[in-house]
Coordinates of C-alpha atoms in Angstrom, one line a residue:
X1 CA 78.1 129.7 -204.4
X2 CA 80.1 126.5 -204.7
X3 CA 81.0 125.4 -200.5
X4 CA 84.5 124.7 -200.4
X5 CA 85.9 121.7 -198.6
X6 CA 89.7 121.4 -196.9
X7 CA 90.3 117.5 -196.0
X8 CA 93.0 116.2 -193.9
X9 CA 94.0 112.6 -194.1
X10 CA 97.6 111.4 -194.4
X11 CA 96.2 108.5 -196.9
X12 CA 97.0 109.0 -200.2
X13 CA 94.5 107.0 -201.7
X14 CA 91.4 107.8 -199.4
X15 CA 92.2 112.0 -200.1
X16 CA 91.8 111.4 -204.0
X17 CA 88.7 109.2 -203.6
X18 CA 87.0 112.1 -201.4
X19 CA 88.5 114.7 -203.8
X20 CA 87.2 113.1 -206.4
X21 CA 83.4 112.0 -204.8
X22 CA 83.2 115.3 -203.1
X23 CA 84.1 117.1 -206.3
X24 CA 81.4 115.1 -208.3
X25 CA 79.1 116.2 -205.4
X26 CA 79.7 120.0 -206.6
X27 CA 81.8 121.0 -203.8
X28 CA 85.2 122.8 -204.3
X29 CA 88.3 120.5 -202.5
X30 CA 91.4 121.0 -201.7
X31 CA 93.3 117.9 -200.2
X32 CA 96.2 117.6 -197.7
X33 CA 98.2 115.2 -196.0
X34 CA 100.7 117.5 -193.9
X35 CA 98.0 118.8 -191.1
X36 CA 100.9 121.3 -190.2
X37 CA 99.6 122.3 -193.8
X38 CA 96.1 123.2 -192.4
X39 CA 96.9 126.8 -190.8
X40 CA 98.4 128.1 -193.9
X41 CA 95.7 127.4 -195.9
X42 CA 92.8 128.8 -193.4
X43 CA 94.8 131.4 -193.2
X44 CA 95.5 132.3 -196.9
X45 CA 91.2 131.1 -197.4
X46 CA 88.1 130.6 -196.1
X47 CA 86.5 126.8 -196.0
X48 CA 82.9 125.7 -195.3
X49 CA 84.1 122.8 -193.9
X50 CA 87.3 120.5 -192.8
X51 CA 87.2 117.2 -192.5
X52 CA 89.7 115.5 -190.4
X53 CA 90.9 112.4 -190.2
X54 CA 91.5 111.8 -186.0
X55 CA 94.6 109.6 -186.5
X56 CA 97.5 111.6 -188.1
X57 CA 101.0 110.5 -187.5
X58 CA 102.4 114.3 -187.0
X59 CA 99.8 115.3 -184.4
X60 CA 95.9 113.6 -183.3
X61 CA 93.1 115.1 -185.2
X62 CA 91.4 115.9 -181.7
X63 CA 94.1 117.9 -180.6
X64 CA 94.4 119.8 -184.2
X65 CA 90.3 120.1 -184.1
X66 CA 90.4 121.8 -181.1
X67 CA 93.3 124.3 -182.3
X68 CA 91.4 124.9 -185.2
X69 CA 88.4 125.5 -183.6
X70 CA 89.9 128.1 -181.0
X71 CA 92.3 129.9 -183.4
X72 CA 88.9 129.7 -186.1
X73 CA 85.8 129.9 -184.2
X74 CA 83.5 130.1 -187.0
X75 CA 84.1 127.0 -188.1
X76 CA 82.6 125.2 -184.5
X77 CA 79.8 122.7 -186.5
X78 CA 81.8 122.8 -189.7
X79 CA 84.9 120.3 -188.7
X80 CA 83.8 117.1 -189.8
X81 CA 85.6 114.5 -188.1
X82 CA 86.7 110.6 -189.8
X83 CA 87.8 107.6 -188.2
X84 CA 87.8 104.1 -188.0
X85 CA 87.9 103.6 -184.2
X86 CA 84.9 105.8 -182.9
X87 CA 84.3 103.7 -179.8
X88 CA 87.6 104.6 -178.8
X89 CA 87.6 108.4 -179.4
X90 CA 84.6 108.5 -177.8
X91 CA 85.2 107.5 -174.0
X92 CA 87.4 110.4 -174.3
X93 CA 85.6 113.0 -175.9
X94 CA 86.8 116.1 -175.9
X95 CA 84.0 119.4 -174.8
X96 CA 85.2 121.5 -177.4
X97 CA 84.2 118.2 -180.4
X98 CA 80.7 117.6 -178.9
X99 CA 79.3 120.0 -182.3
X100 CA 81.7 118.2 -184.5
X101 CA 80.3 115.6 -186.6
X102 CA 81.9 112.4 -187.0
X103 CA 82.2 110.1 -189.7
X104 CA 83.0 106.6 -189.1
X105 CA 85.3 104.8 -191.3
X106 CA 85.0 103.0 -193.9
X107 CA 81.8 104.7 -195.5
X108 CA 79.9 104.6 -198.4
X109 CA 79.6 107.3 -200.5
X110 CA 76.6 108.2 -200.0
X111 CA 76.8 108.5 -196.1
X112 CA 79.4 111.3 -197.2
X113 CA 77.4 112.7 -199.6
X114 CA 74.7 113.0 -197.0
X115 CA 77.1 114.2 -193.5
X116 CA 78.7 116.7 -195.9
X117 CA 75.3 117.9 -197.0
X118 CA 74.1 118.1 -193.4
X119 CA 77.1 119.5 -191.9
X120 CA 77.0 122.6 -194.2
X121 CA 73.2 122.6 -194.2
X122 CA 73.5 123.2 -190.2
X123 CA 72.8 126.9 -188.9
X124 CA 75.8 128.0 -187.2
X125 CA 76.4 127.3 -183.5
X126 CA 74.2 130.0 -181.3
X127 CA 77.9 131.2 -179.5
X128 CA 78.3 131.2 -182.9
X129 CA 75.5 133.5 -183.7
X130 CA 75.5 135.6 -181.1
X131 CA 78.8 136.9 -181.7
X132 CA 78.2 137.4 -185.0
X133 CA 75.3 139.8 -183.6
X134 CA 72.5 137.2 -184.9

């Protein structure tokens, strides 16, 4: 089965570059710039993974990450996160992002290749697990 990828980045240019990489890699995309966008299409679909860029101009991607990840549970491990300014993100880290990979910006495309590969390689969190009765 063919994982299926939802990325969030309100760059035109970088979202058809990882559409277009990420599709060559064998993965399904779909692409948005609108992350108000996002809970419509988990909702109407389920996605392996989201990658999220952290700086959107409607809303941060931390604080849309940690909605996500309390309204969708099941995808703790699976929110990949991209930026350009880790060192900043990182002093203020949020608990709820400690299992969320994070892809620094800009990358080759190989390194996505191989976080994207990793990422849904990864066994489910064990909260995860266990409520899933595993």
């Amino acid at each position: 089965m063919t994982a299926r990828i939802l990325v969030v980045d309100d760059e035109p240019a970088l979202r058809r570059t990882l559409e277009r990489a990420l599709r060559n890699l064998g993965y399904d995309v779909v692409s948005v710039g609108d992350p108000q966008l996002v809970y419509e299409l988990l909702d109407a679909a389920d996605y392996d993974l989201v990658m999220l860029d952290i700086h959107l101009p409607q809303m941060s991607g931390d604080t849309l990450a940690i909605a996500l990840l309390r309204r969708w549970p099941k995808l703790a491990g699976r929110i990949l996160l991209m930026t350009g300014d880790p060192w900043a993100l990182r002093a203020n880290w949020p608990e709820e992002l400690r299992e969320c990979p994070l892809l620094v910006k800009p990358f080759t495309l190989d390194a996505l290749g191989s976080m994207v590969h990793t990422a849904l390689a990864a066994p489910a969190p064990q909260a995860q697990r266990k409520r899933n009765g595993g």
